[in-house]
Amino acid sequence: MNKILGLLLAVFLLLPMSASEGAKVVVAPTVQLPQVILREALIQQATIGIEDYLQTGGETRRHTIESINVPAGLGLPDGRITYRVTLPNGVRFSKGTLVNVDVLLNGRKYTTMRCLMRVRAYDMMVVANKQLVQGTEITAQDLRIDEREYKGENWTYFTDVKQVLGKVARRGIGQGEIVTSRNIQNAVIIHSGDLIDLTAVVNGIRVTTQGKAMENGREGDYIKVKNLASNKVVRGKVIDKNNVEISVRE
C-alpha cells in the first residue's frame, strides 16, 4: 500500500500547476521518494537557462523573467541530483517560452520537467510625442525617447530620433505610440513629370542620360521613367531626388 501511495504522489507532483496552485502544494518526501525538488528550484533552473541563452545570443536589453506554468515539484529516490536545461523553441519575448529542465539522478536522466516562462525585454525606443496624421513629415519636435517593451513583433523599432527625421507617417500614429518600420515610410522625393538623371552600367561603364519620371517615387522605390533619348519607358530604382538607376541586361 505504501508503495502505491508513493507512486501516486510522484505522478501528482509531475502535474503542471499554475503559480497560484503551486503555492498551495506542500511536497513532502516519502519512503520510496525521499528526495524532493520544489517548484522554486525548477523556476530557478529555468531562469538560469534563459539567462544563459540570452547572454550567448548577445542580448543586452533590460529584461524580466517570470513563471507562467511550472510543475509543483518532484519526488526522487536517493542519489546525486543535477540538471540540464534546454530551450527547444528559443526565447519568445512577451509570449510563453518553453524550458525543458532535465533532472539527472547520478548523471542519468530521470525525467524532464516542462516549465512555461515569460520573458519581457525593454529598450529605449523612439515614440510619437504627439498625434501624427497620416502623411505628416516627421520632425524632431514630433518625437521623444521612452522605454517600451519589445514584444517580438515582425517590425523594426528605432533607438535614435535621427533615424526617423524626414520620414512620413504611413498612417495615423497615436501620442506615445512606438514609431516603427510599419507606421512610417520614406517621403516622396521624385514626382511624376520631374526631369531626372537615368544611370545604367553597360559593359562595366556607367552611362547617364536624361529621363522623365512617370510616377511618384520614394527612396528605394521602383518607378516608371522615360528615357528622353530613346523615348522608351523603363522601370528604375529611385536613388535620390535627382537620380534613378535602371538595370541593363548585357
mmCIF file of N, CA and C in Angstrom, residues 7-125:
data_model
loop_
_atom_site.group_PDB
_atom_site.id
_atom_site.type_symbol
_atom_site.label_atom_id
_atom_site.label_comp_id
_atom_site.label_asym_id
_atom_site.label_seq_id
_atom_site.Cartn_x
_atom_site.Cartn_y
_atom_site.Cartn_z
ATOM 1 N N LEU A 7 3.843 6.027 -5.412
ATOM 2 C CA LEU A 7 3.774 6.201 -6.858
ATOM 3 C C LEU A 7 2.722 7.234 -7.239
ATOM 4 N N LEU A 8 1.577 7.198 -6.561
ATOM 5 C CA LEU A 8 0.527 8.185 -6.831
ATOM 6 C C LEU A 8 1.013 9.592 -6.527
ATOM 7 N N LEU A 9 1.770 9.749 -5.442
ATOM 8 C CA LEU A 9 2.312 11.060 -5.091
ATOM 9 C C LEU A 9 3.279 11.535 -6.158
ATOM 10 N N ALA A 10 4.086 10.632 -6.668
ATOM 11 C CA ALA A 10 5.057 11.010 -7.699
ATOM 12 C C ALA A 10 4.352 11.494 -8.956
ATOM 13 N N VAL A 11 3.276 10.787 -9.362
ATOM 14 C CA VAL A 11 2.513 11.205 -10.546
ATOM 15 C C VAL A 11 1.876 12.557 -10.314
ATOM 16 N N PHE A 12 1.319 12.762 -9.127
ATOM 17 C CA PHE A 12 0.668 14.030 -8.806
ATOM 18 C C PHE A 12 1.647 15.193 -8.882
ATOM 19 N N LEU A 13 2.856 14.957 -8.405
ATOM 20 C CA LEU A 13 3.854 16.034 -8.398
ATOM 21 C C LEU A 13 4.316 16.404 -9.789
ATOM 22 N N LEU A 14 4.150 15.509 -10.751
ATOM 23 C CA LEU A 14 4.563 15.790 -12.125
ATOM 24 C C LEU A 14 3.536 16.628 -12.868
ATOM 25 N N LEU A 15 2.337 16.753 -12.327
ATOM 26 C CA LEU A 15 1.304 17.542 -12.989
ATOM 27 C C LEU A 15 1.660 19.019 -12.940
ATOM 28 N N PRO A 16 1.548 19.754 -14.099
ATOM 29 C CA PRO A 16 1.848 21.189 -14.092
ATOM 30 C C PRO A 16 0.841 21.954 -13.266
ATOM 31 N N MET A 17 1.342 22.945 -12.575
ATOM 32 C CA MET A 17 0.488 23.777 -11.736
ATOM 33 C C MET A 17 0.709 25.234 -12.087
ATOM 34 N N SER A 18 -0.314 26.046 -11.959
ATOM 35 C CA SER A 18 -0.147 27.480 -12.139
ATOM 36 C C SER A 18 0.582 28.046 -10.939
ATOM 37 N N ALA A 19 0.971 29.321 -11.041
ATOM 38 C CA ALA A 19 1.712 29.952 -9.952
ATOM 39 C C ALA A 19 0.909 29.916 -8.651
ATOM 40 N N SER A 20 -0.389 30.199 -8.741
ATOM 41 C CA SER A 20 -1.200 30.233 -7.526
ATOM 42 C C SER A 20 -1.438 28.833 -6.985
ATOM 43 N N GLU A 21 -1.659 27.865 -7.894
ATOM 44 C CA GLU A 21 -1.905 26.493 -7.455
ATOM 45 C C GLU A 21 -0.645 25.898 -6.834
ATOM 46 N N GLY A 22 0.524 26.191 -7.484
ATOM 47 C CA GLY A 22 1.764 25.622 -6.998
ATOM 48 C C GLY A 22 2.076 26.068 -5.587
ATOM 49 N N ALA A 23 1.686 27.286 -5.239
ATOM 50 C CA ALA A 23 1.995 27.815 -3.912
ATOM 51 C C ALA A 23 1.237 27.061 -2.821
ATOM 52 N N LYS A 24 0.126 26.392 -3.186
ATOM 53 C CA LYS A 24 -0.686 25.716 -2.191
ATOM 54 C C LYS A 24 -0.229 24.278 -1.931
ATOM 55 N N VAL A 25 0.620 23.747 -2.823
ATOM 56 C CA VAL A 25 1.014 22.353 -2.717
ATOM 57 C C VAL A 25 2.232 22.227 -1.809
ATOM 58 N N VAL A 26 2.168 21.334 -0.859
ATOM 59 C CA VAL A 26 3.295 21.033 0.018
ATOM 60 C C VAL A 26 3.867 19.689 -0.408
ATOM 61 N N VAL A 27 5.069 19.704 -0.959
ATOM 62 C CA VAL A 27 5.711 18.482 -1.420
ATOM 63 C C VAL A 27 6.535 17.902 -0.276
ATOM 64 N N ALA A 28 6.234 16.687 0.104
ATOM 65 C CA ALA A 28 6.928 16.059 1.235
ATOM 66 C C ALA A 28 7.595 14.767 0.762
ATOM 67 N N PRO A 29 8.729 14.429 1.332
ATOM 68 C CA PRO A 29 9.393 13.167 0.970
ATOM 69 C C PRO A 29 8.599 11.965 1.463
ATOM 70 N N THR A 30 8.806 10.839 0.798
ATOM 71 C CA THR A 30 8.201 9.574 1.209
ATOM 72 C C THR A 30 9.319 8.544 1.361
ATOM 73 N N VAL A 31 8.951 7.376 1.823
ATOM 74 C CA VAL A 31 9.952 6.315 1.972
ATOM 75 C C VAL A 31 10.525 5.936 0.605
ATOM 76 N N GLN A 32 9.643 5.842 -0.392
ATOM 77 C CA GLN A 32 10.089 5.451 -1.727
ATOM 78 C C GLN A 32 10.819 6.587 -2.444
ATOM 79 N N LEU A 33 10.395 7.827 -2.182
ATOM 80 C CA LEU A 33 10.967 9.009 -2.851
ATOM 81 C C LEU A 33 11.418 9.996 -1.773
ATOM 82 N N PRO A 34 12.553 9.727 -1.170
ATOM 83 C CA PRO A 34 12.970 10.528 -0.014
ATOM 84 C C PRO A 34 13.484 11.923 -0.357
ATOM 85 N N GLN A 35 13.843 12.137 -1.633
ATOM 86 C CA GLN A 35 14.337 13.461 -2.025
ATOM 87 C C GLN A 35 13.224 14.240 -2.713
ATOM 88 N N VAL A 36 13.224 15.545 -2.518
ATOM 89 C CA VAL A 36 12.186 16.391 -3.104
ATOM 90 C C VAL A 36 12.816 17.603 -3.782
ATOM 91 N N ILE A 37 12.375 17.865 -5.015
ATOM 92 C CA ILE A 37 12.708 19.112 -5.706
ATOM 93 C C ILE A 37 11.472 19.997 -5.653
ATOM 94 N N LEU A 38 11.596 21.163 -5.108
ATOM 95 C CA LEU A 38 10.453 22.071 -5.007
ATOM 96 C C LEU A 38 10.296 22.881 -6.298
ATOM 97 N N ARG A 39 9.096 23.407 -6.464
ATOM 98 C CA ARG A 39 8.777 24.226 -7.643
ATOM 99 C C ARG A 39 9.759 25.378 -7.799
ATOM 100 N N GLU A 40 10.165 25.990 -6.700
ATOM 101 C CA GLU A 40 11.080 27.132 -6.747
ATOM 102 C C GLU A 40 12.417 26.747 -7.367
ATOM 103 N N ALA A 41 12.860 25.500 -7.136
ATOM 104 C CA ALA A 41 14.123 25.041 -7.716
ATOM 105 C C ALA A 41 14.003 24.908 -9.230
ATOM 106 N N LEU A 42 12.839 24.466 -9.717
ATOM 107 C CA LEU A 42 12.619 24.356 -11.161
ATOM 108 C C LEU A 42 12.591 25.736 -11.803
ATOM 109 N N ILE A 43 11.930 26.684 -11.143
ATOM 110 C CA ILE A 43 11.906 28.063 -11.655
ATOM 111 C C ILE A 43 13.319 28.621 -11.721
ATOM 112 N N GLN A 44 14.114 28.346 -10.695
ATOM 113 C CA GLN A 44 15.495 28.833 -10.674
ATOM 114 C C GLN A 44 16.299 28.249 -11.834
ATOM 115 N N GLN A 45 16.158 26.954 -12.077
ATOM 116 C CA GLN A 45 16.901 26.327 -13.173
ATOM 117 C C GLN A 45 16.437 26.861 -14.529
ATOM 118 N N ALA A 46 15.134 27.055 -14.695
ATOM 119 C CA ALA A 46 14.611 27.603 -15.947
ATOM 120 C C ALA A 46 15.116 29.019 -16.168
ATOM 121 N N THR A 47 15.159 29.795 -15.103
ATOM 122 C CA THR A 47 15.647 31.176 -15.197
ATOM 123 C C THR A 47 17.120 31.205 -15.586
ATOM 124 N N ILE A 48 17.921 30.338 -14.972
ATOM 125 C CA ILE A 48 19.349 30.268 -15.312
ATOM 126 C C ILE A 48 19.517 29.893 -16.789
ATOM 127 N N GLY A 49 18.711 28.938 -17.258
ATOM 128 C CA GLY A 49 18.788 28.534 -18.660
ATOM 129 C C GLY A 49 18.452 29.669 -19.621
ATOM 130 N N ILE A 50 17.431 30.447 -19.273
ATOM 131 C CA ILE A 50 17.048 31.586 -20.117
ATOM 132 C C ILE A 50 18.151 32.643 -20.118
ATOM 133 N N GLU A 51 18.690 32.942 -18.948
ATOM 134 C CA GLU A 51 19.762 33.937 -18.865
ATOM 135 C C GLU A 51 20.970 33.509 -19.704
ATOM 136 N N ASP A 52 21.337 32.245 -19.631
ATOM 137 C CA ASP A 52 22.465 31.745 -20.418
ATOM 138 C C ASP A 52 22.175 31.865 -21.910
ATOM 139 N N TYR A 53 20.938 31.547 -22.297
ATOM 140 C CA TYR A 53 20.546 31.635 -23.708
ATOM 141 C C TYR A 53 20.643 33.073 -24.205
ATOM 142 N N LEU A 54 20.134 34.006 -23.423
ATOM 143 C CA LEU A 54 20.159 35.410 -23.820
ATOM 144 C C LEU A 54 21.583 35.944 -23.896
ATOM 145 N N GLN A 55 22.397 35.577 -22.924
ATOM 146 C CA GLN A 55 23.781 36.055 -22.909
ATOM 147 C C GLN A 55 24.552 35.509 -24.100
ATOM 148 N N THR A 56 24.355 34.236 -24.406
ATOM 149 C CA THR A 56 25.028 33.634 -25.556
ATOM 150 C C THR A 56 24.609 34.311 -26.855
ATOM 151 N N GLY A 57 23.362 34.726 -26.936
ATOM 152 C CA GLY A 57 22.858 35.391 -28.136
ATOM 153 C C GLY A 57 23.182 36.867 -28.204
ATOM 154 N N GLY A 58 23.887 37.385 -27.202
ATOM 155 C CA GLY A 58 24.278 38.787 -27.222
ATOM 156 C C GLY A 58 23.182 39.754 -26.813
ATOM 157 N N GLU A 59 22.143 39.265 -26.155
ATOM 158 C CA GLU A 59 21.041 40.131 -25.721
ATOM 159 C C GLU A 59 21.511 41.056 -24.598
ATOM 160 N N THR A 60 21.313 42.362 -24.787
ATOM 161 C CA THR A 60 21.754 43.337 -23.786
ATOM 162 C C THR A 60 20.602 44.177 -23.244
ATOM 163 N N ARG A 61 19.411 44.009 -23.789
ATOM 164 C CA ARG A 61 18.283 44.805 -23.311
ATOM 165 C C ARG A 61 17.876 44.388 -21.896
ATOM 166 N N ARG A 62 17.358 45.362 -21.154
ATOM 167 C CA ARG A 62 16.816 45.032 -19.836
ATOM 168 C C ARG A 62 15.669 44.046 -20.008
ATOM 169 N N HIS A 63 15.605 43.041 -19.143
ATOM 170 C CA HIS A 63 14.553 42.055 -19.290
ATOM 171 C C HIS A 63 14.135 41.507 -17.926
ATOM 172 N N THR A 64 12.965 40.940 -17.908
ATOM 173 C CA THR A 64 12.443 40.284 -16.713
ATOM 174 C C THR A 64 12.008 38.870 -17.088
ATOM 175 N N ILE A 65 12.009 37.983 -16.096
ATOM 176 C CA ILE A 65 11.608 36.593 -16.311
ATOM 177 C C ILE A 65 10.623 36.206 -15.214
ATOM 178 N N GLU A 66 9.502 35.626 -15.613
ATOM 179 C CA GLU A 66 8.518 35.182 -14.633
ATOM 180 C C GLU A 66 7.956 33.827 -15.060
ATOM 181 N N SER A 67 7.443 33.087 -14.100
ATOM 182 C CA SER A 67 6.868 31.783 -14.395
ATOM 183 C C SER A 67 5.409 31.927 -14.790
ATOM 184 N N ILE A 68 4.978 31.097 -15.731
ATOM 185 C CA ILE A 68 3.575 31.035 -16.132
ATOM 186 C C ILE A 68 2.952 29.736 -15.648
ATOM 187 N N ASN A 69 3.598 28.627 -15.969
ATOM 188 C CA ASN A 69 3.086 27.314 -15.597
ATOM 189 C C ASN A 69 4.278 26.391 -15.346
ATOM 190 N N VAL A 70 4.473 26.037 -14.094
ATOM 191 C CA VAL A 70 5.621 25.231 -13.686
ATOM 192 C C VAL A 70 5.126 24.100 -12.793
ATOM 193 N N PRO A 71 5.631 22.873 -12.964
ATOM 194 C CA PRO A 71 5.214 21.768 -12.088
ATOM 195 C C PRO A 71 5.428 22.099 -10.619
ATOM 196 N N ALA A 72 4.590 21.506 -9.776
ATOM 197 C CA ALA A 72 4.628 21.818 -8.347
ATOM 198 C C ALA A 72 5.890 21.312 -7.671
ATOM 199 N N GLY A 73 6.513 20.296 -8.224
ATOM 200 C CA GLY A 73 7.710 19.728 -7.616
ATOM 201 C C GLY A 73 7.896 18.303 -8.065
ATOM 202 N N LEU A 74 8.829 17.602 -7.442
ATOM 203 C CA LEU A 74 9.146 16.249 -7.869
ATOM 204 C C LEU A 74 9.779 15.472 -6.716
ATOM 205 N N GLY A 75 9.328 14.256 -6.531
ATOM 206 C CA GLY A 75 9.958 13.360 -5.577
ATOM 207 C C GLY A 75 10.910 12.421 -6.296
ATOM 208 N N LEU A 76 12.076 12.146 -5.710
ATOM 209 C CA LEU A 76 13.079 11.291 -6.337
ATOM 210 C C LEU A 76 13.639 10.286 -5.342
ATOM 211 N N PRO A 77 14.186 9.169 -5.861
ATOM 212 C CA PRO A 77 14.913 8.235 -4.995
ATOM 213 C C PRO A 77 16.228 8.869 -4.534
ATOM 214 N N ASP A 78 16.937 8.179 -3.695
ATOM 215 C CA ASP A 78 18.254 8.649 -3.262
ATOM 216 C C ASP A 78 19.205 8.719 -4.445
ATOM 217 N N GLY A 79 20.128 9.684 -4.399
ATOM 218 C CA GLY A 79 21.131 9.831 -5.454
ATOM 219 C C GLY A 79 21.514 11.287 -5.621
ATOM 220 N N ARG A 80 22.521 11.505 -6.439
ATOM 221 C CA ARG A 80 23.011 12.871 -6.682
ATOM 222 C C ARG A 80 22.160 13.527 -7.769
ATOM 223 N N ILE A 81 21.596 14.695 -7.453
ATOM 224 C CA ILE A 81 20.701 15.393 -8.375
ATOM 225 C C ILE A 81 21.470 16.503 -9.102
ATOM 226 N N THR A 82 21.389 16.508 -10.432
ATOM 227 C CA THR A 82 21.919 17.602 -11.244
ATOM 228 C C THR A 82 20.865 17.950 -12.299
ATOM 229 N N TYR A 83 21.122 19.013 -13.067
ATOM 230 C CA TYR A 83 20.124 19.496 -14.027
ATOM 231 C C TYR A 83 20.767 19.756 -15.391
ATOM 232 N N ARG A 84 19.931 19.663 -16.409
ATOM 233 C CA ARG A 84 20.314 20.061 -17.769
ATOM 234 C C ARG A 84 19.127 20.806 -18.365
ATOM 235 N N VAL A 85 19.366 22.034 -18.840
ATOM 236 C CA VAL A 85 18.264 22.899 -19.284
ATOM 237 C C VAL A 85 18.390 23.185 -20.775
ATOM 238 N N THR A 86 17.281 23.073 -21.493
ATOM 239 C CA THR A 86 17.244 23.411 -22.918
ATOM 240 C C THR A 86 16.005 24.243 -23.219
ATOM 241 N N LEU A 87 16.118 25.084 -24.254
ATOM 242 C CA LEU A 87 15.005 25.899 -24.741
ATOM 243 C C LEU A 87 14.722 25.466 -26.175
ATOM 244 N N PRO A 88 13.821 24.512 -26.399
ATOM 245 C CA PRO A 88 13.628 23.944 -27.739
ATOM 246 C C PRO A 88 13.181 24.951 -28.788
ATOM 247 N N ASN A 89 12.492 25.987 -28.383
ATOM 248 C CA ASN A 89 11.998 26.997 -29.334
ATOM 249 C C ASN A 89 12.651 28.350 -29.132
ATOM 250 N N GLY A 90 13.734 28.393 -28.358
ATOM 251 C CA GLY A 90 14.372 29.668 -28.063
ATOM 252 C C GLY A 90 13.501 30.502 -27.144
ATOM 253 N N VAL A 91 13.809 31.804 -27.090
ATOM 254 C CA VAL A 91 13.041 32.735 -26.262
ATOM 255 C C VAL A 91 12.004 33.436 -27.131
ATOM 256 N N ARG A 92 10.769 33.408 -26.699
ATOM 257 C CA ARG A 92 9.674 34.105 -27.384
ATOM 258 C C ARG A 92 9.265 35.268 -26.483
ATOM 259 N N PHE A 93 9.765 36.450 -26.810
ATOM 260 C CA PHE A 93 9.533 37.611 -25.955
ATOM 261 C C PHE A 93 8.043 37.895 -25.806
ATOM 262 N N SER A 94 7.658 38.144 -24.560
ATOM 263 C CA SER A 94 6.300 38.518 -24.173
ATOM 264 C C SER A 94 5.319 37.351 -24.227
ATOM 265 N N LYS A 95 5.679 36.284 -24.922
ATOM 266 C CA LYS A 95 4.813 35.119 -25.020
ATOM 267 C C LYS A 95 5.388 34.019 -24.136
ATOM 268 N N GLY A 96 4.781 32.852 -24.195
ATOM 269 C CA GLY A 96 5.276 31.737 -23.403
ATOM 270 C C GLY A 96 6.560 31.167 -23.982
ATOM 271 N N THR A 97 7.569 31.010 -23.145
ATOM 272 C CA THR A 97 8.833 30.383 -23.536
ATOM 273 C C THR A 97 8.937 29.035 -22.840
ATOM 274 N N LEU A 98 9.007 27.960 -23.627
ATOM 275 C CA LEU A 98 9.098 26.623 -23.068
ATOM 276 C C LEU A 98 10.547 26.328 -22.662
ATOM 277 N N VAL A 99 10.716 25.881 -21.426
ATOM 278 C CA VAL A 99 12.034 25.500 -20.922
ATOM 279 C C VAL A 99 11.944 24.066 -20.409
ATOM 280 N N ASN A 100 12.751 23.191 -20.979
ATOM 281 C CA ASN A 100 12.807 21.801 -20.520
ATOM 282 C C ASN A 100 13.925 21.659 -19.497
ATOM 283 N N VAL A 101 13.551 21.285 -18.276
ATOM 284 C CA VAL A 101 14.538 21.056 -17.223
ATOM 285 C C VAL A 101 14.680 19.549 -17.041
ATOM 286 N N ASP A 102 15.776 18.996 -17.563
ATOM 287 C CA ASP A 102 16.049 17.571 -17.361
ATOM 288 C C ASP A 102 16.623 17.381 -15.962
ATOM 289 N N VAL A 103 16.007 16.503 -15.210
ATOM 290 C CA VAL A 103 16.504 16.163 -13.872
ATOM 291 C C VAL A 103 17.346 14.894 -14.009
ATOM 292 N N LEU A 104 18.621 14.979 -13.622
ATOM 293 C CA LEU A 104 19.540 13.847 -13.717
ATOM 294 C C LEU A 104 19.769 13.272 -12.326
ATOM 295 N N LEU A 105 19.726 11.988 -12.244
ATOM 296 C CA LEU A 105 19.993 11.294 -10.984
ATOM 297 C C LEU A 105 21.233 10.429 -11.191
ATOM 298 N N ASN A 106 22.292 10.772 -10.437
ATOM 299 C CA ASN A 106 23.580 10.096 -10.596
ATOM 300 C C ASN A 106 24.072 10.148 -12.044
ATOM 301 N N GLY A 107 23.836 11.311 -12.669
ATOM 302 C CA GLY A 107 24.333 11.538 -14.020
ATOM 303 C C GLY A 107 23.455 11.015 -15.128
ATOM 304 N N ARG A 108 22.373 10.335 -14.801
ATOM 305 C CA ARG A 108 21.473 9.794 -15.823
ATOM 306 C C ARG A 108 20.116 10.502 -15.747
ATOM 307 N N LYS A 109 19.519 10.712 -16.930
ATOM 308 C CA LYS A 109 18.245 11.421 -16.972
ATOM 309 C C LYS A 109 17.171 10.630 -16.237
ATOM 310 N N TYR A 110 16.524 11.308 -15.300
ATOM 311 C CA TYR A 110 15.443 10.698 -14.533
ATOM 312 C C TYR A 110 14.084 11.081 -15.122
ATOM 313 N N THR A 111 13.917 12.375 -15.419
ATOM 314 C CA THR A 111 12.688 12.858 -16.046
ATOM 315 C C THR A 111 12.932 14.265 -16.566
ATOM 316 N N THR A 112 11.973 14.760 -17.351
ATOM 317 C CA THR A 112 12.015 16.133 -17.852
ATOM 318 C C THR A 112 10.842 16.911 -17.286
ATOM 319 N N MET A 113 11.131 18.043 -16.682
ATOM 320 C CA MET A 113 10.094 18.923 -16.155
ATOM 321 C C MET A 113 9.933 20.089 -17.116
ATOM 322 N N ARG A 114 8.746 20.245 -17.668
ATOM 323 C CA ARG A 114 8.492 21.290 -18.659
ATOM 324 C C ARG A 114 7.946 22.533 -17.965
ATOM 325 N N CYS A 115 8.679 23.614 -18.117
ATOM 326 C CA CYS A 115 8.327 24.876 -17.453
ATOM 327 C C CYS A 115 7.987 25.921 -18.503
ATOM 328 N N LEU A 116 6.855 26.578 -18.332
ATOM 329 C CA LEU A 116 6.466 27.659 -19.227
ATOM 330 C C LEU A 116 6.762 28.986 -18.534
ATOM 331 N N MET A 117 7.625 29.782 -19.170
ATOM 332 C CA MET A 117 8.080 31.035 -18.579
ATOM 333 C C MET A 117 7.725 32.196 -19.512
ATOM 334 N N ARG A 118 7.720 33.415 -18.957
ATOM 335 C CA ARG A 118 7.508 34.610 -19.784
ATOM 336 C C ARG A 118 8.704 35.533 -19.635
ATOM 337 N N VAL A 119 9.272 35.913 -20.777
ATOM 338 C CA VAL A 119 10.421 36.821 -20.804
ATOM 339 C C VAL A 119 9.971 38.128 -21.442
ATOM 340 N N ARG A 120 10.180 39.216 -20.733
ATOM 341 C CA ARG A 120 9.852 40.544 -21.261
ATOM 342 C C ARG A 120 11.146 41.323 -21.435
ATOM 343 N N ALA A 121 11.311 41.932 -22.620
ATOM 344 C CA ALA A 121 12.501 42.737 -22.912
ATOM 345 C C ALA A 121 12.084 44.189 -23.117
ATOM 346 N N TYR A 122 12.951 45.107 -22.693
ATOM 347 C CA TYR A 122 12.650 46.529 -22.768
ATOM 348 C C TYR A 122 13.826 47.265 -23.407
ATOM 349 N N ASP A 123 13.496 48.342 -24.139
ATOM 350 C CA ASP A 123 14.547 49.149 -24.749
ATOM 351 C C ASP A 123 14.076 50.595 -24.806
ATOM 352 N N MET A 124 15.039 51.503 -24.981
ATOM 353 C CA MET A 124 14.707 52.918 -25.170
ATOM 354 C C MET A 124 14.347 53.116 -26.636
ATOM 355 N N MET A 125 13.092 53.438 -26.889
ATOM 356 C CA MET A 125 12.577 53.490 -28.259
ATOM 357 C C MET A 125 12.067 54.883 -28.614
#
